[in-house]
Short mmCIF file of C-alpha atoms in Angstrom, two decimals:
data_model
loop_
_atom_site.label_atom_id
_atom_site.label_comp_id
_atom_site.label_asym_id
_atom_site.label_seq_id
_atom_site.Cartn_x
_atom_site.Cartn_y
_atom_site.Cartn_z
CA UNK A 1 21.41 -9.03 -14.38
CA UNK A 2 20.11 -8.50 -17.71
CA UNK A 3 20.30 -11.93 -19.12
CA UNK A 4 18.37 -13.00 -15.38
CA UNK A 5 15.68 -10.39 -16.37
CA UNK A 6 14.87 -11.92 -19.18
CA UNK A 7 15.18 -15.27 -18.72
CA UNK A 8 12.82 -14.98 -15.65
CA UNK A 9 10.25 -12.75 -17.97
CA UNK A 10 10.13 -16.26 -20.29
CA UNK A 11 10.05 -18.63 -17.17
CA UNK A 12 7.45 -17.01 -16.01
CA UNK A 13 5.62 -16.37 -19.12
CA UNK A 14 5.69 -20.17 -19.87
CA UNK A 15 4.38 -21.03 -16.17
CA UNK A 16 1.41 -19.18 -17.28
CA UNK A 17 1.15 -20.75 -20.64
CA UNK A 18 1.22 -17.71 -22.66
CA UNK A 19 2.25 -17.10 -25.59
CA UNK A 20 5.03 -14.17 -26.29
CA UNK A 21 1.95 -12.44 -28.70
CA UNK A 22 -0.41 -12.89 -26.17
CA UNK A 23 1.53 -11.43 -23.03
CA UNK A 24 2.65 -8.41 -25.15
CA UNK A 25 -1.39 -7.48 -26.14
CA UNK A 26 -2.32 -8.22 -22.69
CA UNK A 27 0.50 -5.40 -21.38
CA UNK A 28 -0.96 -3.17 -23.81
CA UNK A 29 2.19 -3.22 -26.33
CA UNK A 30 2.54 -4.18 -30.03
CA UNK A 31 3.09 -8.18 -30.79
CA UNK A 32 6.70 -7.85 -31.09
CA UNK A 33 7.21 -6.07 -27.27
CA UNK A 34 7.74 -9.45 -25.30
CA UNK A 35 10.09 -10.62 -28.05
CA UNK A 36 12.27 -7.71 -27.67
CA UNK A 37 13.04 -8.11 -24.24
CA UNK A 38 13.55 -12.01 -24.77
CA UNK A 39 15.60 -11.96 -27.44
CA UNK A 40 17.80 -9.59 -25.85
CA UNK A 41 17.07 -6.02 -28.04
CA UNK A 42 15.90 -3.54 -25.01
CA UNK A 43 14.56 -4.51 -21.30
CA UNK A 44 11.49 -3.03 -19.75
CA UNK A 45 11.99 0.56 -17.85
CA UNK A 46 11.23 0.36 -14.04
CA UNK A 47 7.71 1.78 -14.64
CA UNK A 48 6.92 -1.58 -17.38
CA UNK A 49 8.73 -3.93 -14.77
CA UNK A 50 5.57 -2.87 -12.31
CA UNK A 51 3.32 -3.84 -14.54
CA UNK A 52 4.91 -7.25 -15.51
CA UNK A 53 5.15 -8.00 -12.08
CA UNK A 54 1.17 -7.60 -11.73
CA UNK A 55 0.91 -9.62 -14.93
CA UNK A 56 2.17 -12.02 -13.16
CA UNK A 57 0.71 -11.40 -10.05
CA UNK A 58 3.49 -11.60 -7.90
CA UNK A 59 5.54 -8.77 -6.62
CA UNK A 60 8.78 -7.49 -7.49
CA UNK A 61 10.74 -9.53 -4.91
CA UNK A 62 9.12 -12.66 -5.39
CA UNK A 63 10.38 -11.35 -9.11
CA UNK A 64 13.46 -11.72 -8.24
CA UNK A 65 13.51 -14.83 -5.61
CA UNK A 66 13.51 -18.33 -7.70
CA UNK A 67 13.83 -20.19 -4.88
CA UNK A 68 11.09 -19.08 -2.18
CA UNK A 69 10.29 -20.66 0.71
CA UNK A 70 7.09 -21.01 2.14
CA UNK A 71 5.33 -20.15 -1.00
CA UNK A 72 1.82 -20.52 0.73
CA UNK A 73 2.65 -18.11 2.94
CA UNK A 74 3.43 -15.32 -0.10
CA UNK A 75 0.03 -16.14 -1.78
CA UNK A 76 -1.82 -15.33 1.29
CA UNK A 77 0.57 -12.21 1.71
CA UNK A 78 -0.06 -11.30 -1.79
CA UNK A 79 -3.66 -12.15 -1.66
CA UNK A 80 -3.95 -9.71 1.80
CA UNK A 81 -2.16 -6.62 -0.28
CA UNK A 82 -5.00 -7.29 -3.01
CA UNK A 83 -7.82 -6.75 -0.32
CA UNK A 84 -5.98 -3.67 0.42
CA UNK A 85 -5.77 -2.51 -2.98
CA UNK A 86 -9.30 -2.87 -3.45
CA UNK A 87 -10.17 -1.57 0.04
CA UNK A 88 -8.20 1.72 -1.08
CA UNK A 89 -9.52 1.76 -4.79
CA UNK A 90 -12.94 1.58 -3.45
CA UNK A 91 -12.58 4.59 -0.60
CA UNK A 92 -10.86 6.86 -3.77
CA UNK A 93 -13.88 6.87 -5.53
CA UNK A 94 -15.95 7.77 -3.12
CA UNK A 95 -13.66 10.12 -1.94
CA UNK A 96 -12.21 12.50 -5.13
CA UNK A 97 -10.85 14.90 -3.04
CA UNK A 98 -8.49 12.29 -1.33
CA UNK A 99 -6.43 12.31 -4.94
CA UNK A 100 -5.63 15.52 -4.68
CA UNK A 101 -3.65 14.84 -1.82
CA UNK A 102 -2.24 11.80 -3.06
CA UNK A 103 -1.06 13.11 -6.11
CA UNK A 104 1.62 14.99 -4.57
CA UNK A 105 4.55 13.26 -3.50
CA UNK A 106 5.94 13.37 -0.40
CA UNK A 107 2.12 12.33 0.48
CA UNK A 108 1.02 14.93 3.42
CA UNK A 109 -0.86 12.16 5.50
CA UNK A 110 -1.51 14.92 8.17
CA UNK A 111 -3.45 16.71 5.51
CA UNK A 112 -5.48 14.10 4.46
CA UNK A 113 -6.44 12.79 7.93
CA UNK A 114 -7.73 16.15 8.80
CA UNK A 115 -10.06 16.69 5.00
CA UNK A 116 -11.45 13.61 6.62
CA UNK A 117 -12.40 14.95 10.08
CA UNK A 118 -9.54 13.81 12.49
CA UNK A 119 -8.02 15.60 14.76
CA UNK A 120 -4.63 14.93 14.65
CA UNK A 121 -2.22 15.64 17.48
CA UNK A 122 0.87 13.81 19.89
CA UNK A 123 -0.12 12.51 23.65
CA UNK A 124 1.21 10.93 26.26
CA UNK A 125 0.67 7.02 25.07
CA UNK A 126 3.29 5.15 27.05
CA UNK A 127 6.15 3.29 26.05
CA UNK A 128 5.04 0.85 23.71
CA UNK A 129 2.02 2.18 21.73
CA UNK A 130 2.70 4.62 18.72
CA UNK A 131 -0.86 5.59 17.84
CA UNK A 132 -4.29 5.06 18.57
CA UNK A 133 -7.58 5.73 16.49
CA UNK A 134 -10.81 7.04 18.60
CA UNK A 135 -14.33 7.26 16.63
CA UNK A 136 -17.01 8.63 19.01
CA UNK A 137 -20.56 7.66 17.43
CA UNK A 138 -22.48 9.67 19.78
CA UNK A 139 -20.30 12.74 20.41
CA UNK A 140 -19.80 12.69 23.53
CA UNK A 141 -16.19 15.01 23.58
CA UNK A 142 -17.88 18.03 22.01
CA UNK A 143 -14.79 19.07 20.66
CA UNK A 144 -14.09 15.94 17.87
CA UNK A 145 -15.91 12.96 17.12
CA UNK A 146 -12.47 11.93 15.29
CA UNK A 147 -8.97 11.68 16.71
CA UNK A 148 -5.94 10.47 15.72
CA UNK A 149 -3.37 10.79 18.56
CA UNK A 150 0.54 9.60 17.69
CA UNK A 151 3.03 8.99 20.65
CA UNK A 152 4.57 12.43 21.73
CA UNK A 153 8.06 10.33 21.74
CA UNK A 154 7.84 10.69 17.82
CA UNK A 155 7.54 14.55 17.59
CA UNK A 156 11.27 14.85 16.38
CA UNK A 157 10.46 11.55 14.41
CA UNK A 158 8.24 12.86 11.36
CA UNK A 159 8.58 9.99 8.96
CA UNK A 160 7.39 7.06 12.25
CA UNK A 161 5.01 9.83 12.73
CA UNK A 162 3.89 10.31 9.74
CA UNK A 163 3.94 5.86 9.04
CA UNK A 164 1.93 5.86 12.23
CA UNK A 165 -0.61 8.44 11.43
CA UNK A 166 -1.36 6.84 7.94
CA UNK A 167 -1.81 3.19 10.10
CA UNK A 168 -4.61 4.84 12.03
CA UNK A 169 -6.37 5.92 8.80
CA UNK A 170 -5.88 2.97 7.56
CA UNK A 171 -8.00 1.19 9.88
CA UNK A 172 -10.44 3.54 9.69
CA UNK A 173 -10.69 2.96 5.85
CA UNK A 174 -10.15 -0.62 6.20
CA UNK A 175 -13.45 -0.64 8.95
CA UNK A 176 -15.68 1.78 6.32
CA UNK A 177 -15.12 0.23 3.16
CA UNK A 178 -15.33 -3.52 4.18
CA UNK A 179 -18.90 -2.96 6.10
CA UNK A 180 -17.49 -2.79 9.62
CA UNK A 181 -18.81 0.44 10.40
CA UNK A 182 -16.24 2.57 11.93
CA UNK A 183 -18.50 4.69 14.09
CA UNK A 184 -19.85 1.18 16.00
CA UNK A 185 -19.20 0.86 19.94
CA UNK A 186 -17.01 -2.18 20.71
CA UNK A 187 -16.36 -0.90 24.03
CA UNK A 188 -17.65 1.78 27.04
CA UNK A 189 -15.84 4.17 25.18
CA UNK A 190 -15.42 3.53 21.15
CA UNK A 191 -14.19 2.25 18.26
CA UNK A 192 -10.21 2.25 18.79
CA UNK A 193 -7.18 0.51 17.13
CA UNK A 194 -4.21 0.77 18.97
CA UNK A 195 -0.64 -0.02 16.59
CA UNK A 196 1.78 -0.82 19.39
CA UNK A 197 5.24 -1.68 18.12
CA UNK A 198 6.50 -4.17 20.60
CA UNK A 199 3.72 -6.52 19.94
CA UNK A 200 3.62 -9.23 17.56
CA UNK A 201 2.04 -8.44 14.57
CA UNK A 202 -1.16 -10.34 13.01
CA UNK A 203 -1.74 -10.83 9.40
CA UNK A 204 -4.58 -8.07 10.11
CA UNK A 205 -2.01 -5.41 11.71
CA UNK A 206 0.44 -6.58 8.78
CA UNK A 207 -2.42 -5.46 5.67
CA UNK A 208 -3.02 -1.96 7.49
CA UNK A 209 0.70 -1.96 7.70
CA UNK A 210 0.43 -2.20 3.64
CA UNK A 211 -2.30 0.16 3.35
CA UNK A 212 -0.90 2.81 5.46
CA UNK A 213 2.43 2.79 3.06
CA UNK A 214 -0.10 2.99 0.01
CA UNK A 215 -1.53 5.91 1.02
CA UNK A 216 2.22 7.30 1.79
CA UNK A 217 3.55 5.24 -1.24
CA UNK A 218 0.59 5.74 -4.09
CA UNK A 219 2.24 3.74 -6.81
CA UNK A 220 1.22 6.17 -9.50
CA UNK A 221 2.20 9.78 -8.19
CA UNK A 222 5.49 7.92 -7.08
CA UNK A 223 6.27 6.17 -10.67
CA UNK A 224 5.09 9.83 -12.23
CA UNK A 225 7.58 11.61 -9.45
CA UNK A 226 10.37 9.14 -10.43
CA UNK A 227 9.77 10.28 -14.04
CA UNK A 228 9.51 13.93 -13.99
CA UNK A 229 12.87 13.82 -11.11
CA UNK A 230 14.89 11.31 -13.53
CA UNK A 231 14.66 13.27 -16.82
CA UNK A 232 17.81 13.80 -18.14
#
């Protein structure tokens, strides 16, 4: 495994036509960092690997799979988590408070959904939707303007709960930060996104699907968790 780590490091590093100098400024490291881990003296810690991975823009299983098929298809996965990533970045910094919540690891998604005005609670949604997202522009339950309702089935489920939850936000972040205003009417009643597991998912339902385990996931708080718990 070691020898595969680093011989993929230098196949990929010559795909991009950089040099070993180059790479190890561009990581942030002293000249002599990318040498190391070719030349066999140390290998990156798991933290390092991340980054390397997003050097190369590609993520840690492509990392691993030499042989992929369908390598269209991965860019314009890859390319759909970046949209994401940006659609999240650009939501945190207009929303501080959000980190907060974030930071702490296991993420409390119920928390966060309810700083940002939902209502969260189960109801009765049938067999085969999970969760569905209800903006009312014009108020008309006087109760909430923002709900977030989760399938009652999944009461004893927390973590599809809490995965389905975090999908519903997502949507609503996805709708406010890319200038489809969440609040607009599509139908007689409102804005709703329904995640229903027995349906075939788009490439659309498939990025929420990435943003909702960002928000559960944040890459940061769970590389500084790993850190702090695997301290010897």
């Amino acid at each position: 495994m070691e020898n595969f780590v680093r011989e993929r490091i230098t196949q990929l590093r010559l795909k991009k036509d950089v040099s070993e100098y180059q790479m190890s400024y561009d990581l942030g490291h002293s000249r002599g960092y990318v040498y190391n881990i070719s030349s066999g003296k140390s290998l990156p810690p798991l933290k390092e690997f991340f980054a390397i991975c997003d050097y190369f823009e590609i993520t840690p299983q492509q990392f691993f799979e030499t042989d992929m098929e369908h390598p269209e298809l991965i860019q314009k996965a890859v390319e759909g988590m970046k949209k994401m990533d940006e659609v999240l970045n650009s939501f945190l910094e207009k929303n501080e408070f959000a980190m907060s919540v974030l930071e702490k690891i296991p993420v409390d998604i119920f928390q966060l959904a309810t700083l940002l005005g939902f209502a969260v609670f189960p109801a009765r949604l049938g067999d085969s939707i999970d969760g569905l997202l209800y903006v009312d522009s014009e108020n008309r339950i006087q109760s909430y303007d923002k709900i977030i309702m989760f399938n009652e089935k999944l009461k004893n489920d927390e973590a599809h709960a809490r995965f389905v939850v975090a999908h519903e936000l997502g949507h609503f972040i996805e709708k406010s930060e890319t200038g489809s205003n969440a609040n607009k009417l599509h139908d007689s009643l409102a804005a709703r996104t329904v995640h229903n597991s027995q349906n075939t998912r788009s490439d659309y339902e498939r990025q929420i699907d990435y943003l909702a385990a960002s928000l559960l996931m944040p890459r940061d708080s769970v590389m500084k968790y790993i850190e702090k718990n695997t301290k010897k």
